[in-house]
Amino acid sequence: AQSVTQLDSQVPVFEEAPVELRCNYSSSVSVYLFWYVQYPNQGLQLLLKYLSGSTLVESINGFEAEFNKSQTSFHLRKPSVHISDTAEYFCAVNTGFQKLVFGTGTRLLVSP
Amino acid sequence: DVKVTQSSRYLVKRTGEKVFLECVQDMDHENMFWYRQDPGLGLRLIYFSYDVKMKEKGDIPEGYSVSREKKERFSLILESASTNQTSMYLCASSSPDRGETQYFGPGTRLLVL
């Protein structure tokens, strides 16, 4: 069965510093990959997704993620974070059915 | 904008009570999902539905049932609430294509005493 691993449960960073949130998945078939973000007291919302084509995908608020098939990874990066990026981030994989399998989440804490 | 609404943001119930959580979406989506979210465990799928009156078990269906009588509405039922069902419950909907985004409601935080 497919699974998603987010090794870091919490990542503290200072404002304007770069950040990387790691995501690894296990699947022997082709995958679609997603990053969702959950701001405090809200539901999840899509940040970005990889379906096919270019392995580097970007979101409108400066995040990007790179699909690496050989390393089965889909790490999320941002070159300079803001206080408003404080949230929980979930990586998810879809491997051919209509369901998503989510990782356990990484809490990004941005300090001034 | 897609909108997924959930009937309550916070709910307090007693052990043994029957609990109904309602979810409504306004985008005519075929798929609807119920997840529970617990710290350190991420989101786990309870049930999903890909059409009216159709349902499939997710990863943790025990102690739950669902109902989908209309396309826009998906209900989660706790037949006899227990303290280990204290959690955040999230509803989502999507169109049926594999790469489609799931749209989430704001969640219902349920406390079972």
PDB file of N, CA, C and O in Angstrom, chain A residues 12-82:
ATOM      1  N   PRO A  12      10.888  25.049  12.949  1.00  0.00           N
ATOM      2  CA  PRO A  12      10.916  26.466  13.336  1.00  0.00           C
ATOM      3  C   PRO A  12      11.936  27.223  12.475  1.00  0.00           C
ATOM      4  O   PRO A  12      13.054  26.744  12.269  1.00  0.00           O
ATOM      5  N   VAL A  13      11.561  28.378  11.974  1.00  0.00           N
ATOM      6  CA  VAL A  13      12.466  29.210  11.178  1.00  0.00           C
ATOM      7  C   VAL A  13      12.225  30.668  11.501  1.00  0.00           C
ATOM      8  O   VAL A  13      11.165  31.036  12.015  1.00  0.00           O
ATOM      9  N   PHE A  14      13.203  31.485  11.173  1.00  0.00           N
ATOM     10  CA  PHE A  14      13.034  32.928  11.322  1.00  0.00           C
ATOM     11  C   PHE A  14      12.490  33.505  10.019  1.00  0.00           C
ATOM     12  O   PHE A  14      12.734  32.986   8.923  1.00  0.00           O
ATOM     13  N   GLU A  15      11.784  34.600  10.169  1.00  0.00           N
ATOM     14  CA  GLU A  15      11.233  35.288   9.009  1.00  0.00           C
ATOM     15  C   GLU A  15      12.342  35.643   8.031  1.00  0.00           C
ATOM     16  O   GLU A  15      13.447  35.992   8.430  1.00  0.00           O
ATOM     17  N   GLU A  16      12.034  35.490   6.750  1.00  0.00           N
ATOM     18  CA  GLU A  16      12.928  35.761   5.612  1.00  0.00           C
ATOM     19  C   GLU A  16      13.986  34.684   5.410  1.00  0.00           C
ATOM     20  O   GLU A  16      14.785  34.765   4.471  1.00  0.00           O
ATOM     21  N   ALA A  17      14.001  33.665   6.221  1.00  0.00           N
ATOM     22  CA  ALA A  17      14.928  32.548   6.013  1.00  0.00           C
ATOM     23  C   ALA A  17      14.312  31.575   5.016  1.00  0.00           C
ATOM     24  O   ALA A  17      13.094  31.531   4.839  1.00  0.00           O
ATOM     25  N   PRO A  18      15.144  30.756   4.358  1.00  0.00           N
ATOM     26  CA  PRO A  18      14.616  29.708   3.480  1.00  0.00           C
ATOM     27  C   PRO A  18      14.133  28.515   4.293  1.00  0.00           C
ATOM     28  O   PRO A  18      14.568  28.307   5.430  1.00  0.00           O
ATOM     29  N   VAL A  19      13.246  27.741   3.700  1.00  0.00           N
ATOM     30  CA  VAL A  19      12.739  26.567   4.397  1.00  0.00           C
ATOM     31  C   VAL A  19      12.519  25.424   3.408  1.00  0.00           C
ATOM     32  O   VAL A  19      12.231  25.655   2.228  1.00  0.00           O
ATOM     33  N   GLU A  20      12.693  24.207   3.885  1.00  0.00           N
ATOM     34  CA  GLU A  20      12.376  23.018   3.104  1.00  0.00           C
ATOM     35  C   GLU A  20      11.589  22.075   3.998  1.00  0.00           C
ATOM     36  O   GLU A  20      12.023  21.740   5.096  1.00  0.00           O
ATOM     37  N   LEU A  21      10.441  21.644   3.523  1.00  0.00           N
ATOM     38  CA  LEU A  21       9.625  20.655   4.216  1.00  0.00           C
ATOM     39  C   LEU A  21       9.699  19.369   3.402  1.00  0.00           C
ATOM     40  O   LEU A  21       9.370  19.361   2.224  1.00  0.00           O
ATOM     41  N   ARG A  22      10.106  18.304   4.069  1.00  0.00           N
ATOM     42  CA  ARG A  22      10.398  17.082   3.337  1.00  0.00           C
ATOM     43  C   ARG A  22       9.197  16.153   3.254  1.00  0.00           C
ATOM     44  O   ARG A  22       8.423  16.020   4.215  1.00  0.00           O
ATOM     45  N   CYS A  23       9.108  15.482   2.093  1.00  0.00           N
ATOM     46  CA  CYS A  23       8.038  14.519   1.863  1.00  0.00           C
ATOM     47  C   CYS A  23       8.593  13.382   1.018  1.00  0.00           C
ATOM     48  O   CYS A  23       9.159  13.620  -0.053  1.00  0.00           O
ATOM     49  N   ASN A  24       8.438  12.179   1.496  1.00  0.00           N
ATOM     50  CA  ASN A  24       8.782  10.990   0.718  1.00  0.00           C
ATOM     51  C   ASN A  24       7.556  10.085   0.626  1.00  0.00           C
ATOM     52  O   ASN A  24       6.759  10.014   1.551  1.00  0.00           O
ATOM     53  N   TYR A  25       7.421   9.405  -0.489  1.00  0.00           N
ATOM     54  CA  TYR A  25       6.268   8.540  -0.669  1.00  0.00           C
ATOM     55  C   TYR A  25       6.750   7.160  -1.094  1.00  0.00           C
ATOM     56  O   TYR A  25       7.878   6.995  -1.578  1.00  0.00           O
ATOM     57  N   SER A  26       5.918   6.182  -0.902  1.00  0.00           N
ATOM     58  CA  SER A  26       6.228   4.842  -1.366  1.00  0.00           C
ATOM     59  C   SER A  26       5.117   4.391  -2.291  1.00  0.00           C
ATOM     60  O   SER A  26       3.949   4.385  -1.910  1.00  0.00           O
ATOM     61  N   SER A  27       5.489   4.091  -3.521  1.00  0.00           N
ATOM     62  CA  SER A  27       4.528   3.590  -4.482  1.00  0.00           C
ATOM     63  C   SER A  27       5.292   3.021  -5.658  1.00  0.00           C
ATOM     64  O   SER A  27       6.306   3.580  -6.062  1.00  0.00           O
ATOM     65  N   SER A  28       4.798   1.948  -6.199  1.00  0.00           N
ATOM     66  CA  SER A  28       5.454   1.332  -7.351  1.00  0.00           C
ATOM     67  C   SER A  28       4.787   1.731  -8.662  1.00  0.00           C
ATOM     68  O   SER A  28       5.216   1.301  -9.722  1.00  0.00           O
ATOM     69  N   VAL A  29       3.764   2.561  -8.574  1.00  0.00           N
ATOM     70  CA  VAL A  29       3.073   2.988  -9.792  1.00  0.00           C
ATOM     71  C   VAL A  29       3.166   4.499  -9.909  1.00  0.00           C
ATOM     72  O   VAL A  29       3.647   5.176  -9.006  1.00  0.00           O
ATOM     73  N   SER A  30       2.705   4.986 -11.020  1.00  0.00           N
ATOM     74  CA  SER A  30       2.785   6.432 -11.227  1.00  0.00           C
ATOM     75  C   SER A  30       1.889   7.147 -10.218  1.00  0.00           C
ATOM     76  O   SER A  30       0.842   6.626  -9.824  1.00  0.00           O
ATOM     77  N   VAL A  31       2.337   8.306  -9.820  1.00  0.00           N
ATOM     78  CA  VAL A  31       1.646   9.004  -8.736  1.00  0.00           C
ATOM     79  C   VAL A  31       1.302  10.431  -9.119  1.00  0.00           C
ATOM     80  O   VAL A  31       1.939  11.040  -9.981  1.00  0.00           O
ATOM     81  N   TYR A  32       0.282  10.929  -8.480  1.00  0.00           N
ATOM     82  CA  TYR A  32       0.020  12.355  -8.458  1.00  0.00           C
ATOM     83  C   TYR A  32       0.320  12.819  -7.034  1.00  0.00           C
ATOM     84  O   TYR A  32      -0.047  12.134  -6.073  1.00  0.00           O
ATOM     85  N   LEU A  33       0.956  13.959  -6.895  1.00  0.00           N
ATOM     86  CA  LEU A  33       1.416  14.423  -5.582  1.00  0.00           C
ATOM     87  C   LEU A  33       0.869  15.806  -5.283  1.00  0.00           C
ATOM     88  O   LEU A  33       0.761  16.648  -6.173  1.00  0.00           O
ATOM     89  N   PHE A  34       0.561  16.029  -4.021  1.00  0.00           N
ATOM     90  CA  PHE A  34      -0.084  17.257  -3.592  1.00  0.00           C
ATOM     91  C   PHE A  34       0.576  17.783  -2.321  1.00  0.00           C
ATOM     92  O   PHE A  34       1.056  17.013  -1.483  1.00  0.00           O
ATOM     93  N   TRP A  35       0.577  19.091  -2.174  1.00  0.00           N
ATOM     94  CA  TRP A  35       0.821  19.737  -0.898  1.00  0.00           C
ATOM     95  C   TRP A  35      -0.412  20.568  -0.549  1.00  0.00           C
ATOM     96  O   TRP A  35      -0.866  21.389  -1.349  1.00  0.00           O
ATOM     97  N   TYR A  36      -0.929  20.319   0.657  1.00  0.00           N
ATOM     98  CA  TYR A  36      -2.025  21.099   1.184  1.00  0.00           C
ATOM     99  C   TYR A  36      -1.525  21.888   2.395  1.00  0.00           C
ATOM    100  O   TYR A  36      -0.615  21.437   3.116  1.00  0.00           O
ATOM    101  N   VAL A  37      -2.143  23.033   2.661  1.00  0.00           N
ATOM    102  CA  VAL A  37      -1.792  23.855   3.812  1.00  0.00           C
ATOM    103  C   VAL A  37      -3.033  24.056   4.667  1.00  0.00           C
ATOM    104  O   VAL A  37      -4.154  24.175   4.148  1.00  0.00           O
ATOM    105  N   GLN A  38      -2.836  24.035   5.984  1.00  0.00           N
ATOM    106  CA  GLN A  38      -3.930  24.265   6.920  1.00  0.00           C
ATOM    107  C   GLN A  38      -3.530  25.398   7.852  1.00  0.00           C
ATOM    108  O   GLN A  38      -2.653  25.234   8.705  1.00  0.00           O
ATOM    109  N   TYR A  39      -4.178  26.544   7.703  1.00  0.00           N
ATOM    110  CA  TYR A  39      -3.965  27.661   8.616  1.00  0.00           C
ATOM    111  C   TYR A  39      -4.767  27.417   9.882  1.00  0.00           C
ATOM    112  O   TYR A  39      -5.744  26.655   9.866  1.00  0.00           O
ATOM    113  N   PRO A  40      -4.395  28.036  10.976  1.00  0.00           N
ATOM    114  CA  PRO A  40      -5.071  27.788  12.255  1.00  0.00           C
ATOM    115  C   PRO A  40      -6.588  27.925  12.151  1.00  0.00           C
ATOM    116  O   PRO A  40      -7.097  28.878  11.567  1.00  0.00           O
ATOM    117  N   ASN A  41      -7.260  26.938  12.704  1.00  0.00           N
ATOM    118  CA  ASN A  41      -8.733  26.915  12.765  1.00  0.00           C
ATOM    119  C   ASN A  41      -9.408  26.912  11.397  1.00  0.00           C
ATOM    120  O   ASN A  41     -10.536  27.413  11.254  1.00  0.00           O
ATOM    121  N   GLN A  42      -8.738  26.358  10.412  1.00  0.00           N
ATOM    122  CA  GLN A  42      -9.332  26.262   9.085  1.00  0.00           C
ATOM    123  C   GLN A  42      -9.182  24.845   8.539  1.00  0.00           C
ATOM    124  O   GLN A  42      -8.437  24.033   9.082  1.00  0.00           O
ATOM    125  N   GLY A  43      -9.901  24.577   7.465  1.00  0.00           N
ATOM    126  CA  GLY A  43      -9.712  23.321   6.753  1.00  0.00           C
ATOM    127  C   GLY A  43      -8.467  23.390   5.885  1.00  0.00           C
ATOM    128  O   GLY A  43      -7.753  24.387   5.862  1.00  0.00           O
ATOM    129  N   LEU A  44      -8.211  22.313   5.166  1.00  0.00           N
ATOM    130  CA  LEU A  44      -7.050  22.274   4.290  1.00  0.00           C
ATOM    131  C   LEU A  44      -7.361  22.957   2.966  1.00  0.00           C
ATOM    132  O   LEU A  44      -8.500  22.925   2.488  1.00  0.00           O
ATOM    133  N   GLN A  45      -6.327  23.540   2.365  1.00  0.00           N
ATOM    134  CA  GLN A  45      -6.483  24.083   1.021  1.00  0.00           C
ATOM    135  C   GLN A  45      -5.266  23.697   0.194  1.00  0.00           C
ATOM    136  O   GLN A  45      -4.154  23.585   0.723  1.00  0.00           O
ATOM    137  N   LEU A  46      -5.487  23.511  -1.093  1.00  0.00           N
ATOM    138  CA  LEU A  46      -4.412  23.081  -1.971  1.00  0.00           C
ATOM    139  C   LEU A  46      -3.360  24.168  -2.100  1.00  0.00           C
ATOM    140  O   LEU A  46      -3.678  25.337  -2.334  1.00  0.00           O
ATOM    141  N   LEU A  47      -2.101  23.778  -1.978  1.00  0.00           N
ATOM    142  CA  LEU A  47      -0.984  24.694  -2.192  1.00  0.00           C
ATOM    143  C   LEU A  47      -0.420  24.516  -3.601  1.00  0.00           C
ATOM    144  O   LEU A  47      -0.250  25.473  -4.342  1.00  0.00           O
ATOM    145  N   LEU A  48      -0.127  23.270  -3.968  1.00  0.00           N
ATOM    146  CA  LEU A  48       0.325  22.956  -5.320  1.00  0.00           C
ATOM    147  C   LEU A  48       0.203  21.458  -5.545  1.00  0.00           C
ATOM    148  O   LEU A  48       0.008  20.702  -4.594  1.00  0.00           O
ATOM    149  N   LYS A  49       0.320  21.064  -6.830  1.00  0.00           N
ATOM    150  CA  LYS A  49       0.233  19.645  -7.134  1.00  0.00           C
ATOM    151  C   LYS A  49       1.064  19.310  -8.351  1.00  0.00           C
ATOM    152  O   LYS A  49       1.280  20.164  -9.226  1.00  0.00           O
ATOM    153  N   TYR A  50       1.530  18.072  -8.395  1.00  0.00           N
ATOM    154  CA  TYR A  50       2.242  17.542  -9.532  1.00  0.00           C
ATOM    155  C   TYR A  50       1.400  16.437 -10.160  1.00  0.00           C
ATOM    156  O   TYR A  50       1.062  15.453  -9.491  1.00  0.00           O
ATOM    157  N   LEU A  51       1.091  16.612 -11.442  1.00  0.00           N
ATOM    158  CA  LEU A  51       0.345  15.582 -12.161  1.00  0.00           C
ATOM    159  C   LEU A  51       1.206  14.947 -13.241  1.00  0.00           C
ATOM    160  O   LEU A  51       1.246  13.719 -13.394  1.00  0.00           O
ATOM    161  N   SER A  52       1.893  15.771 -14.010  1.00  0.00           N
ATOM    162  CA  SER A  52       2.769  15.273 -15.070  1.00  0.00           C
ATOM    163  C   SER A  52       3.553  16.462 -15.596  1.00  0.00           C
ATOM    164  O   SER A  52       3.371  17.597 -15.164  1.00  0.00           O
ATOM    165  N   GLY A  53       4.463  16.198 -16.534  1.00  0.00           N
ATOM    166  CA  GLY A  53       5.193  17.288 -17.168  1.00  0.00           C
ATOM    167  C   GLY A  53       6.377  17.742 -16.328  1.00  0.00           C
ATOM    168  O   GLY A  53       7.071  16.917 -15.720  1.00  0.00           O
ATOM    169  N   SER A  54       6.584  19.035 -16.261  1.00  0.00           N
ATOM    170  CA  SER A  54       7.727  19.582 -15.536  1.00  0.00           C
ATOM    171  C   SER A  54       7.728  19.118 -14.091  1.00  0.00           C
ATOM    172  O   SER A  54       6.696  19.154 -13.410  1.00  0.00           O
ATOM    173  N   THR A  55       8.894  18.707 -13.629  1.00  0.00           N
ATOM    174  CA  THR A  55       8.979  18.169 -12.270  1.00  0.00           C
ATOM    175  C   THR A  55       8.982  19.251 -11.206  1.00  0.00           C
ATOM    176  O   THR A  55       8.862  18.952 -10.027  1.00  0.00           O
ATOM    177  N   LEU A  56       9.131  20.496 -11.608  1.00  0.00           N
ATOM    178  CA  LEU A  56       9.110  21.603 -10.656  1.00  0.00           C
ATOM    179  C   LEU A  56       7.767  22.310 -10.774  1.00  0.00           C
ATOM    180  O   LEU A  56       7.384  22.777 -11.841  1.00  0.00           O
ATOM    181  N   VAL A  57       7.049  22.370  -9.669  1.00  0.00           N
ATOM    182  CA  VAL A  57       5.746  23.045  -9.667  1.00  0.00           C
ATOM    183  C   VAL A  57       5.787  24.181  -8.658  1.00  0.00           C
ATOM    184  O   VAL A  57       6.473  24.107  -7.644  1.00  0.00           O
ATOM    185  N   GLU A  58       5.041  25.222  -8.964  1.00  0.00           N
ATOM    186  CA  GLU A  58       5.079  26.420  -8.128  1.00  0.00           C
ATOM    187  C   GLU A  58       3.676  26.814  -7.700  1.00  0.00           C
ATOM    188  O   GLU A  58       2.705  26.548  -8.402  1.00  0.00           O
ATOM    189  N   SER A  59       3.620  27.475  -6.539  1.00  0.00           N
ATOM    190  CA  SER A  59       2.348  28.019  -6.090  1.00  0.00           C
ATOM    191  C   SER A  59       2.367  29.531  -6.272  1.00  0.00           C
ATOM    192  O   SER A  59       3.417  30.130  -6.533  1.00  0.00           O
ATOM    193  N   ILE A  60       1.219  30.150  -6.076  1.00  0.00           N
ATOM    194  CA  ILE A  60       1.142  31.590  -6.299  1.00  0.00           C
ATOM    195  C   ILE A  60       1.790  32.375  -5.168  1.00  0.00           C
ATOM    196  O   ILE A  60       2.080  33.551  -5.320  1.00  0.00           O
ATOM    197  N   ASN A  61       2.049  31.794  -4.028  1.00  0.00           N
ATOM    198  CA  ASN A  61       2.617  32.542  -2.904  1.00  0.00           C
ATOM    199  C   ASN A  61       4.079  32.184  -2.651  1.00  0.00           C
ATOM    200  O   ASN A  61       4.548  32.290  -1.524  1.00  0.00           O
ATOM    201  N   GLY A  62       4.795  31.744  -3.684  1.00  0.00           N
ATOM    202  CA  GLY A  62       6.239  31.618  -3.590  1.00  0.00           C
ATOM    203  C   GLY A  62       6.765  30.245  -3.212  1.00  0.00           C
ATOM    204  O   GLY A  62       7.977  30.026  -3.182  1.00  0.00           O
ATOM    205  N   PHE A  63       5.893  29.307  -2.875  1.00  0.00           N
ATOM    206  CA  PHE A  63       6.348  27.951  -2.601  1.00  0.00           C
ATOM    207  C   PHE A  63       6.595  27.200  -3.910  1.00  0.00           C
ATOM    208  O   PHE A  63       5.973  27.496  -4.934  1.00  0.00           O
ATOM    209  N   GLU A  64       7.499  26.239  -3.857  1.00  0.00           N
ATOM    210  CA  GLU A  64       7.709  25.363  -4.992  1.00  0.00           C
ATOM    211  C   GLU A  64       8.030  23.962  -4.477  1.00  0.00           C
ATOM    212  O   GLU A  64       8.490  23.795  -3.341  1.00  0.00           O
ATOM    213  N   ALA A  65       7.786  22.967  -5.322  1.00  0.00           N
ATOM    214  CA  ALA A  65       8.092  21.590  -4.951  1.00  0.00           C
ATOM    215  C   ALA A  65       8.624  20.880  -6.184  1.00  0.00           C
ATOM    216  O   ALA A  65       8.201  21.167  -7.310  1.00  0.00           O
ATOM    217  N   GLU A  66       9.538  19.976  -5.959  1.00  0.00           N
ATOM    218  CA  GLU A  66      10.135  19.247  -7.064  1.00  0.00           C
ATOM    219  C   GLU A  66       9.879  17.760  -6.920  1.00  0.00           C
ATOM    220  O   GLU A  66      10.184  17.153  -5.888  1.00  0.00           O
ATOM    221  N   PHE A  67       9.307  17.181  -7.953  1.00  0.00           N
ATOM    222  CA  PHE A  67       9.066  15.748  -7.993  1.00  0.00           C
ATOM    223  C   PHE A  67      10.356  15.047  -8.392  1.00  0.00           C
ATOM    224  O   PHE A  67      10.930  15.346  -9.441  1.00  0.00           O
ATOM    225  N   ASN A  68      10.812  14.152  -7.552  1.00  0.00           N
ATOM    226  CA  ASN A  68      12.025  13.383  -7.829  1.00  0.00           C
ATOM    227  C   ASN A  68      11.661  11.910  -7.793  1.00  0.00           C
ATOM    228  O   ASN A  68      11.529  11.316  -6.724  1.00  0.00           O
ATOM    229  N   LYS A  69      11.519  11.328  -8.970  1.00  0.00           N
ATOM    230  CA  LYS A  69      11.045   9.950  -9.052  1.00  0.00           C
ATOM    231  C   LYS A  69      12.060   8.962  -8.488  1.00  0.00           C
ATOM    232  O   LYS A  69      11.684   8.004  -7.806  1.00  0.00           O
ATOM    233  N   SER A  70      13.334   9.194  -8.742  1.00  0.00           N
ATOM    234  CA  SER A  70      14.361   8.248  -8.293  1.00  0.00           C
ATOM    235  C   SER A  70      14.475   8.226  -6.767  1.00  0.00           C
ATOM    236  O   SER A  70      14.756   7.184  -6.175  1.00  0.00           O
ATOM    237  N   GLN A  71      14.234   9.372  -6.149  1.00  0.00           N
ATOM    238  CA  GLN A  71      14.300   9.437  -4.686  1.00  0.00           C
ATOM    239  C   GLN A  71      12.911   9.354  -4.044  1.00  0.00           C
ATOM    240  O   GLN A  71      12.803   9.457  -2.817  1.00  0.00           O
ATOM    241  N   THR A  72      11.907   9.195  -4.852  1.00  0.00           N
ATOM    242  CA  THR A  72      10.494   9.167  -4.396  1.00  0.00           C
ATOM    243  C   THR A  72      10.234  10.277  -3.389  1.00  0.00           C
ATOM    244  O   THR A  72       9.752  10.047  -2.269  1.00  0.00           O
ATOM    245  N   SER A  73      10.569  11.498  -3.816  1.00  0.00           N
ATOM    246  CA  SER A  73      10.397  12.636  -2.919  1.00  0.00           C
ATOM    247  C   SER A  73       9.634  13.752  -3.617  1.00  0.00           C
ATOM    248  O   SER A  73       9.592  13.839  -4.849  1.00  0.00           O
ATOM    249  N   PHE A  74       9.070  14.622  -2.802  1.00  0.00           N
ATOM    250  CA  PHE A  74       8.324  15.782  -3.304  1.00  0.00           C
ATOM    251  C   PHE A  74       8.464  16.866  -2.238  1.00  0.00           C
ATOM    252  O   PHE A  74       7.512  17.283  -1.610  1.00  0.00           O
ATOM    253  N   HIS A  75       9.674  17.350  -2.045  1.00  0.00           N
ATOM    254  CA  HIS A  75       9.954  18.324  -0.986  1.00  0.00           C
ATOM    255  C   HIS A  75       9.425  19.712  -1.355  1.00  0.00           C
ATOM    256  O   HIS A  75       9.503  20.133  -2.517  1.00  0.00           O
ATOM    257  N   LEU A  76       8.961  20.405  -0.354  1.00  0.00           N
ATOM    258  CA  LEU A  76       8.401  21.751  -0.518  1.00  0.00           C
ATOM    259  C   LEU A  76       9.419  22.777  -0.046  1.00  0.00           C
ATOM    260  O   LEU A  76      10.006  22.618   1.025  1.00  0.00           O
ATOM    261  N   ARG A  77       9.611  23.820  -0.842  1.00  0.00           N
ATOM    262  CA  ARG A  77      10.620  24.833  -0.492  1.00  0.00           C
ATOM    263  C   ARG A  77      10.056  26.239  -0.672  1.00  0.00           C
ATOM    264  O   ARG A  77       9.148  26.464  -1.464  1.00  0.00           O
ATOM    265  N   LYS A  78      10.638  27.145   0.096  1.00  0.00           N
ATOM    266  CA  LYS A  78      10.374  28.559  -0.114  1.00  0.00           C
ATOM    267  C   LYS A  78      11.653  29.309   0.223  1.00  0.00           C
ATOM    268  O   LYS A  78      12.232  29.073   1.286  1.00  0.00           O
ATOM    269  N   PRO A  79      12.111  30.197  -0.636  1.00  0.00           N
ATOM    270  CA  PRO A  79      13.394  30.859  -0.419  1.00  0.00           C
ATOM    271  C   PRO A  79      13.380  31.878   0.718  1.00  0.00           C
ATOM    272  O   PRO A  79      14.410  32.163   1.311  1.00  0.00           O
ATOM    273  N   SER A  80      12.182  32.413   1.035  1.00  0.00           N
ATOM    274  CA  SER A  80      12.108  33.437   2.072  1.00  0.00           C
ATOM    275  C   SER A  80      10.694  33.406   2.676  1.00  0.00           C
ATOM    276  O   SER A  80       9.731  33.761   2.001  1.00  0.00           O
ATOM    277  N   VAL A  81      10.595  32.963   3.921  1.00  0.00           N
ATOM    278  CA  VAL A  81       9.259  32.784   4.508  1.00  0.00           C
ATOM    279  C   VAL A  81       8.786  34.042   5.217  1.00  0.00           C
ATOM    280  O   VAL A  81       9.584  34.869   5.663  1.00  0.00           O
ATOM    281  N   HIS A  82       7.451  34.128   5.344  1.00  0.00           N
ATOM    282  CA  HIS A  82       6.826  35.231   6.057  1.00  0.00           C
ATOM    283  C   HIS A  82       6.117  34.699   7.286  1.00  0.00           C
ATOM    284  O   HIS A  82       5.803  33.505   7.369  1.00  0.00           O
TER     285      HIS A  82
END
